[in-house]
Coordinates of C-alpha atoms in Angstrom, one line a residue:
M8 CA -220.4 -64.4 -156.0
A9 CA -218.0 -66.0 -158.8
K10 CA -215.0 -67.9 -157.6
L11 CA -211.8 -66.4 -158.6
N12 CA -210.1 -69.5 -160.4
N13 CA -206.8 -69.8 -158.8
K14 CA -205.1 -71.9 -161.8
I15 CA -204.9 -68.9 -164.0
N16 CA -202.0 -69.9 -166.5
E17 CA -199.4 -66.7 -167.4
P18 CA -197.0 -66.8 -170.5
S19 CA -193.4 -67.7 -169.7
I20 CA -190.2 -67.4 -171.5
L21 CA -188.1 -70.5 -171.0
V22 CA -184.3 -70.0 -171.0
K23 CA -182.6 -73.0 -171.4
P24 CA -179.1 -72.9 -169.9
V25 CA -176.0 -74.1 -171.9
S26 CA -173.9 -75.7 -169.3
R27 CA -170.7 -76.1 -171.3
F28 CA -170.3 -72.2 -171.4
G29 CA -170.7 -71.5 -167.8
G30 CA -174.2 -71.3 -167.4
L31 CA -174.9 -68.8 -170.6
D32 CA -178.0 -69.3 -172.5
N33 CA -178.4 -69.0 -176.4
I34 CA -179.4 -65.3 -176.2
H35 CA -175.9 -64.2 -174.4
I36 CA -173.9 -66.5 -176.5
A37 CA -175.6 -64.8 -179.7
L38 CA -175.1 -61.2 -178.7
M39 CA -171.5 -61.9 -177.6
A40 CA -171.0 -63.5 -181.2
L41 CA -172.3 -60.2 -182.8
V42 CA -169.9 -58.1 -180.7
V43 CA -166.9 -60.1 -181.8
I44 CA -168.2 -59.9 -185.6
L45 CA -168.6 -56.0 -185.3
I46 CA -165.1 -55.7 -183.7
L47 CA -163.5 -57.8 -186.7
L48 CA -165.3 -55.6 -188.8
V49 CA -164.0 -52.1 -187.8
V50 CA -160.3 -53.9 -187.4
A51 CA -160.6 -54.6 -191.0
V52 CA -161.7 -51.3 -192.1
S53 CA -159.1 -49.4 -190.2
H54 CA -156.5 -51.6 -191.4
N55 CA -157.6 -51.0 -195.0
T56 CA -158.1 -47.2 -194.3
T57 CA -154.9 -45.1 -194.9
I58 CA -154.3 -41.2 -194.5
T59 CA -151.5 -40.2 -197.2
I60 CA -149.5 -37.1 -196.0
V61 CA -147.1 -35.5 -198.7
N62 CA -144.4 -33.7 -197.4
A63 CA -144.8 -30.9 -199.7
T64 CA -142.1 -28.5 -198.1
N65 CA -140.1 -28.2 -201.6
V66 CA -143.2 -28.5 -204.0
T67 CA -142.9 -25.9 -206.5
K68 CA -146.2 -26.8 -208.7
T69 CA -148.4 -23.8 -209.8
N70 CA -151.7 -22.9 -208.9
V71 CA -154.3 -25.4 -210.2
T72 CA -157.6 -24.2 -210.6
N73 CA -159.3 -27.6 -211.8
S74 CA -157.6 -30.1 -209.8
T75 CA -158.0 -33.8 -209.8
P76 CA -158.4 -36.1 -206.7
G77 CA -155.2 -36.1 -204.3
T78 CA -153.7 -32.8 -206.5
P79 CA -153.7 -29.9 -204.5
I80 CA -155.3 -26.5 -205.6
H81 CA -152.8 -24.2 -204.0
T82 CA -148.7 -24.7 -203.6
A83 CA -146.7 -25.4 -200.8
T84 CA -145.3 -21.7 -201.2
Q85 CA -148.7 -20.2 -201.2
A86 CA -149.8 -22.4 -197.9
K87 CA -146.6 -21.3 -196.2
L88 CA -147.0 -17.7 -197.1
Q89 CA -150.5 -18.0 -195.4
A90 CA -149.3 -19.7 -192.6
E91 CA -146.6 -16.6 -192.1
R92 CA -149.6 -14.3 -192.0
I93 CA -151.6 -16.0 -189.6
L94 CA -148.3 -16.1 -187.6
A95 CA -147.6 -12.5 -187.9
S96 CA -151.4 -11.8 -186.9
Y97 CA -150.7 -12.8 -183.1
L98 CA -148.4 -9.7 -182.9
N99 CA -152.1 -8.0 -182.5
E100 CA -153.2 -9.9 -179.7
N101 CA -153.3 -8.2 -176.3
N102 CA -151.7 -11.4 -174.5
S103 CA -148.6 -13.3 -174.0
L104 CA -149.2 -14.8 -177.8
S105 CA -148.2 -11.6 -179.1
L106 CA -144.8 -12.8 -178.8
L107 CA -145.2 -15.8 -180.7
P108 CA -144.3 -14.3 -184.4
Y109 CA -140.7 -13.3 -182.8
L110 CA -140.1 -16.6 -181.1
S111 CA -140.8 -19.0 -184.4
D112 CA -138.4 -19.8 -186.8
V113 CA -140.0 -20.1 -190.2
N114 CA -136.7 -21.1 -191.9
D115 CA -137.4 -24.6 -190.3
A116 CA -141.1 -24.8 -191.3
N117 CA -142.3 -28.2 -192.2
V118 CA -145.3 -28.1 -195.1
S119 CA -147.3 -31.2 -195.7
Y120 CA -150.3 -31.7 -197.8
I121 CA -153.1 -34.3 -196.4
Q122 CA -154.8 -35.6 -199.4
S123 CA -157.5 -37.6 -197.7
S124 CA -158.7 -34.2 -196.2
R125 CA -157.6 -32.0 -198.5
Q126 CA -155.5 -29.8 -196.1
W127 CA -152.4 -28.2 -195.6
Y128 CA -150.4 -28.7 -192.4
I129 CA -147.7 -26.2 -191.7
S130 CA -145.5 -27.0 -188.3
I131 CA -143.5 -24.0 -187.2
P132 CA -140.7 -24.6 -184.4
Y133 CA -140.7 -22.0 -181.7
V134 CA -138.9 -21.5 -178.8
G135 CA -140.2 -21.1 -175.1
P136 CA -139.3 -17.7 -173.4
A137 CA -139.3 -19.2 -170.2
N138 CA -137.5 -22.7 -170.6
G139 CA -135.6 -22.0 -173.9
K140 CA -137.1 -25.3 -175.1
T141 CA -138.3 -25.7 -178.9
Y142 CA -141.8 -26.5 -179.5
L143 CA -144.3 -26.7 -182.8
F144 CA -146.6 -24.2 -183.6
G145 CA -149.2 -26.2 -186.1
I146 CA -151.6 -24.7 -188.4
L147 CA -154.2 -27.2 -190.1
M148 CA -155.9 -25.1 -193.4
S149 CA -158.4 -26.3 -196.0
D150 CA -156.8 -26.4 -199.5
A151 CA -160.1 -25.1 -200.9
N152 CA -159.7 -22.0 -198.9
L153 CA -156.7 -21.2 -197.1
S154 CA -158.5 -18.8 -194.7
K155 CA -160.1 -21.6 -193.1
F156 CA -157.5 -22.6 -190.5
S157 CA -157.2 -23.8 -187.0
T158 CA -154.4 -23.4 -184.8
F159 CA -152.5 -25.5 -182.3
A160 CA -151.5 -22.8 -179.9
Q161 CA -153.5 -23.1 -176.9
D162 CA -156.4 -23.4 -179.1
I163 CA -156.3 -19.8 -179.7
N164 CA -156.7 -18.3 -183.3
P165 CA -155.9 -14.6 -184.1
S166 CA -158.8 -12.2 -184.1
A167 CA -157.9 -11.3 -187.5
V168 CA -155.1 -12.4 -190.3
S169 CA -153.2 -9.4 -191.3
Q170 CA -151.2 -8.7 -194.5
N171 CA -148.3 -8.7 -192.6
Y172 CA -146.0 -11.9 -192.5
V173 CA -143.0 -13.6 -190.8
V174 CA -140.0 -14.1 -193.2
S175 CA -137.2 -14.9 -190.9
Q176 CA -136.8 -16.0 -187.3
G177 CA -138.3 -13.2 -185.2
V178 CA -138.8 -10.8 -188.2
I179 CA -142.0 -9.5 -189.7
K180 CA -142.5 -8.1 -192.8
L181 CA -144.9 -4.9 -192.9
Y182 CA -147.3 -5.1 -195.8
G183 CA -147.4 -2.2 -198.1
R184 CA -144.2 -1.0 -196.5
T185 CA -141.2 -0.4 -198.8
S186 CA -137.3 -0.4 -198.2
C187 CA -135.5 2.9 -197.1
T188 CA -131.8 3.7 -196.5
A189 CA -129.9 5.9 -194.2
P190 CA -126.9 8.1 -195.2
N191 CA -124.1 6.3 -197.2
N192 CA -126.4 3.5 -198.0
S193 CA -126.5 2.0 -194.3
V194 CA -129.5 0.4 -192.8
P195 CA -131.8 2.6 -191.0
V196 CA -132.7 0.7 -187.1
Y197 CA -135.3 2.5 -185.3
L198 CA -135.7 1.6 -181.6
F199 CA -139.2 2.3 -180.5
M200 CA -139.4 2.5 -176.6
D201 CA -140.9 3.6 -173.6
P202 CA -138.1 3.7 -170.9
Y203 CA -140.6 2.5 -168.3
A204 CA -142.1 -0.3 -170.1
P205 CA -140.6 -3.6 -169.0
G206 CA -137.6 -4.7 -170.8
S207 CA -136.9 -1.5 -172.6
I208 CA -133.7 0.0 -170.7
Q209 CA -132.2 -3.6 -170.9
S210 CA -132.9 -3.5 -174.8
L211 CA -130.4 -0.6 -175.1
H212 CA -127.7 -3.2 -174.7
N213 CA -129.0 -5.0 -177.9
I214 CA -128.7 -1.7 -180.0
T215 CA -125.2 -0.6 -178.5
E216 CA -124.2 -4.2 -179.5
L217 CA -125.6 -3.9 -183.1
E218 CA -123.5 -0.7 -183.5
Q219 CA -120.3 -2.4 -182.4
R220 CA -120.9 -5.4 -184.7
F221 CA -122.0 -3.3 -187.8
G222 CA -120.3 0.0 -187.5
D223 CA -121.2 2.7 -190.1
K224 CA -123.3 0.1 -192.0
V225 CA -126.2 0.4 -189.7
N226 CA -127.8 3.7 -188.5
V227 CA -129.6 3.4 -185.3
S228 CA -131.8 6.1 -183.8
I229 CA -133.8 5.9 -180.6
K230 CA -137.6 6.8 -180.8
I231 CA -139.4 7.6 -177.4
L232 CA -143.2 6.3 -176.9
N233 CA -145.5 7.6 -174.1
T234 CA -147.4 4.6 -173.4
Q235 CA -149.6 3.6 -170.1
Y236 CA -146.0 2.7 -168.3
S237 CA -144.8 6.3 -168.7
V238 CA -148.4 7.6 -167.8
A239 CA -148.6 5.2 -164.6
I240 CA -145.0 7.0 -163.4
A241 CA -146.5 10.4 -164.1
D242 CA -149.7 9.7 -162.1
A243 CA -146.9 8.7 -159.4
Y244 CA -144.3 11.1 -159.9
G245 CA -145.7 14.7 -160.2
G246 CA -146.7 14.5 -163.9
L247 CA -146.3 13.8 -167.3
N248 CA -143.1 16.2 -167.6
N249 CA -141.2 14.3 -165.0
S250 CA -141.9 10.9 -166.3
L251 CA -140.6 12.2 -170.0
Q252 CA -137.3 13.0 -168.5
L253 CA -135.7 9.5 -168.9
G254 CA -136.8 9.1 -172.7
K255 CA -135.8 13.1 -173.5
Y256 CA -132.4 12.0 -171.5
L257 CA -131.8 8.8 -173.6
L258 CA -132.8 10.5 -177.0
C259 CA -130.5 13.3 -176.6
A260 CA -127.5 11.0 -175.1
S261 CA -128.0 8.7 -178.1
T262 CA -126.3 11.2 -180.6
Q263 CA -123.2 11.6 -178.4
R264 CA -120.1 9.5 -178.9
N265 CA -120.3 8.1 -175.3
F266 CA -123.9 7.1 -175.4
T267 CA -122.7 3.7 -174.8
A268 CA -121.3 4.5 -171.4
F269 CA -124.7 6.1 -170.6
V270 CA -126.5 3.2 -171.2
N271 CA -124.3 1.3 -168.9
A272 CA -124.7 3.8 -166.0
V273 CA -128.7 4.0 -166.9
N274 CA -128.8 0.0 -166.6
S275 CA -127.0 -0.1 -163.4
T276 CA -129.1 2.5 -161.8
Y277 CA -132.3 1.6 -163.0
Q278 CA -134.7 -0.6 -160.9
G279 CA -138.0 0.0 -162.7
K280 CA -138.8 2.9 -160.8
Y281 CA -138.6 6.5 -161.6
V282 CA -135.6 8.0 -162.4
P283 CA -135.4 11.9 -161.5
A284 CA -133.6 14.6 -163.9
Y285 CA -131.0 15.4 -161.2
L286 CA -129.8 11.7 -161.3
L287 CA -130.0 11.6 -165.3
Q288 CA -127.7 14.6 -165.0
E289 CA -125.3 13.2 -162.7
L290 CA -125.2 10.0 -164.9
A291 CA -124.6 12.0 -168.1
G292 CA -121.5 13.8 -166.4
Q293 CA -120.0 10.7 -165.2
S294 CA -120.5 9.1 -168.6
G295 CA -118.1 11.9 -170.3
L296 CA -121.4 13.3 -172.3
N297 CA -121.3 16.9 -173.3
T298 CA -123.7 17.9 -170.3
T299 CA -124.3 21.3 -171.7
S300 CA -125.4 20.1 -175.3
L301 CA -127.4 17.4 -173.4
S302 CA -129.4 20.0 -171.6
S303 CA -130.1 22.1 -174.4
C304 CA -131.3 19.1 -176.4
V305 CA -133.6 18.0 -173.5
A306 CA -135.2 21.3 -173.2
S307 CA -136.1 21.6 -176.8
S308 CA -136.9 17.8 -177.3
Q309 CA -140.4 17.4 -176.9
A310 CA -141.5 18.3 -180.7
A311 CA -139.3 15.3 -181.6
I312 CA -141.0 13.1 -179.4
N313 CA -144.6 14.2 -180.5
A314 CA -143.4 13.3 -184.4
Q315 CA -141.8 10.2 -183.1
F316 CA -145.3 9.0 -181.8
T317 CA -147.1 9.9 -185.2
E318 CA -144.3 7.7 -186.9
A319 CA -144.9 4.9 -184.7
Q320 CA -148.8 5.1 -185.5
Y321 CA -147.7 4.8 -189.2
Y322 CA -145.7 1.6 -188.8
N323 CA -148.5 0.2 -186.7
V324 CA -146.1 -0.1 -183.4
T325 CA -148.3 -1.0 -180.7
S326 CA -145.8 -2.5 -178.0
S327 CA -142.7 -1.3 -176.4
P328 CA -139.6 -1.9 -177.1
A329 CA -140.2 -2.5 -181.0
V330 CA -137.4 -2.2 -183.6
L331 CA -138.0 -1.2 -187.1
T332 CA -135.4 -2.0 -189.8
S333 CA -135.2 -0.5 -193.3
C334 CA -138.6 1.1 -192.8
E335 CA -140.4 -2.6 -193.5
Y336 CA -139.4 -5.2 -191.2
L337 CA -140.5 -5.3 -187.4
S338 CA -138.7 -7.0 -184.7
I339 CA -137.7 -6.9 -180.8
P340 CA -134.4 -5.9 -179.5
Q341 CA -133.6 -9.7 -179.1
T342 CA -133.9 -10.6 -183.0
V343 CA -132.7 -7.1 -184.3
Q344 CA -129.7 -8.7 -185.7
N345 CA -131.8 -11.2 -187.9
A346 CA -133.7 -8.1 -189.4
V347 CA -130.5 -6.7 -190.5
C348 CA -129.3 -9.7 -191.9
Y349 CA -132.5 -10.3 -193.7
S350 CA -132.7 -6.7 -195.0
D351 CA -129.4 -6.5 -196.2
P352 CA -127.3 -10.2 -196.5
S353 CA -124.2 -8.5 -197.6
I354 CA -123.4 -6.7 -194.6
C355 CA -123.7 -10.3 -192.3

């Protein structure tokens, strides 16, 4: 049997330590030098790369089809209008973001063009409903195609961009709707409301204050809606006819002189629950309303309410309370004065 050779030599790599560097070898020193060089290269590139942002809020250039490098295809006005449409589109979202168009102030919007990425950035301030603090709603859109955009509102884009757009703080211009006037060229103001919807009864104060401020320069009308809130009351308190009584009384009382007193009485009584007809009749008498005329109106008001529901569908009113001014501007009761003043600046 052959004997194994115990003196088999295996290849080895000798690493010579470099004592003056704390025991590091030549390979580690070379790797460290390479890392330092890469860091210096990154710093040099970042130092010499600039992102130019042009504040274009007041730009009035016309649209350029064959643009040169650095020249935007669209104008600042076009970019801002698209931003206003995107903002108005949140109205159709079934969440808290539907209030965003009414909380934003497009008059203080800032429009900037980023030359390096050929994008528009529009920032629009809005007021937080819970704390009253001002935040920025940001929109970044491609100059090549303004319909390609991203927003900075909880990272949620609207499901679809409508042709409506925000024209003033809390005021939306309805696409395809034209202006109208009331008798004596007054501004028509329609309050669409389901009385049992949160905030609707309280919103009546905004309407009565509007009449006190503008007098016969505005013509205010109450429009009653039957939404899921009245349906819930109907299910709990004896049917739809009972739940509609509050709306009918408000509709008919709004045509009488002492409507403000009736609004105050209802507000002081309403607790977010069902209001029976006998209590409404009692409040009407205490407010100085003509109860005979009121009862007659309530008994025959269902046809008017049906017509008002059709009218709400025509103007795409999907929430309560909502205010339509001059047949083309949608707002909430808290911003209705802005809508009136935008519709007819001469009366403000």
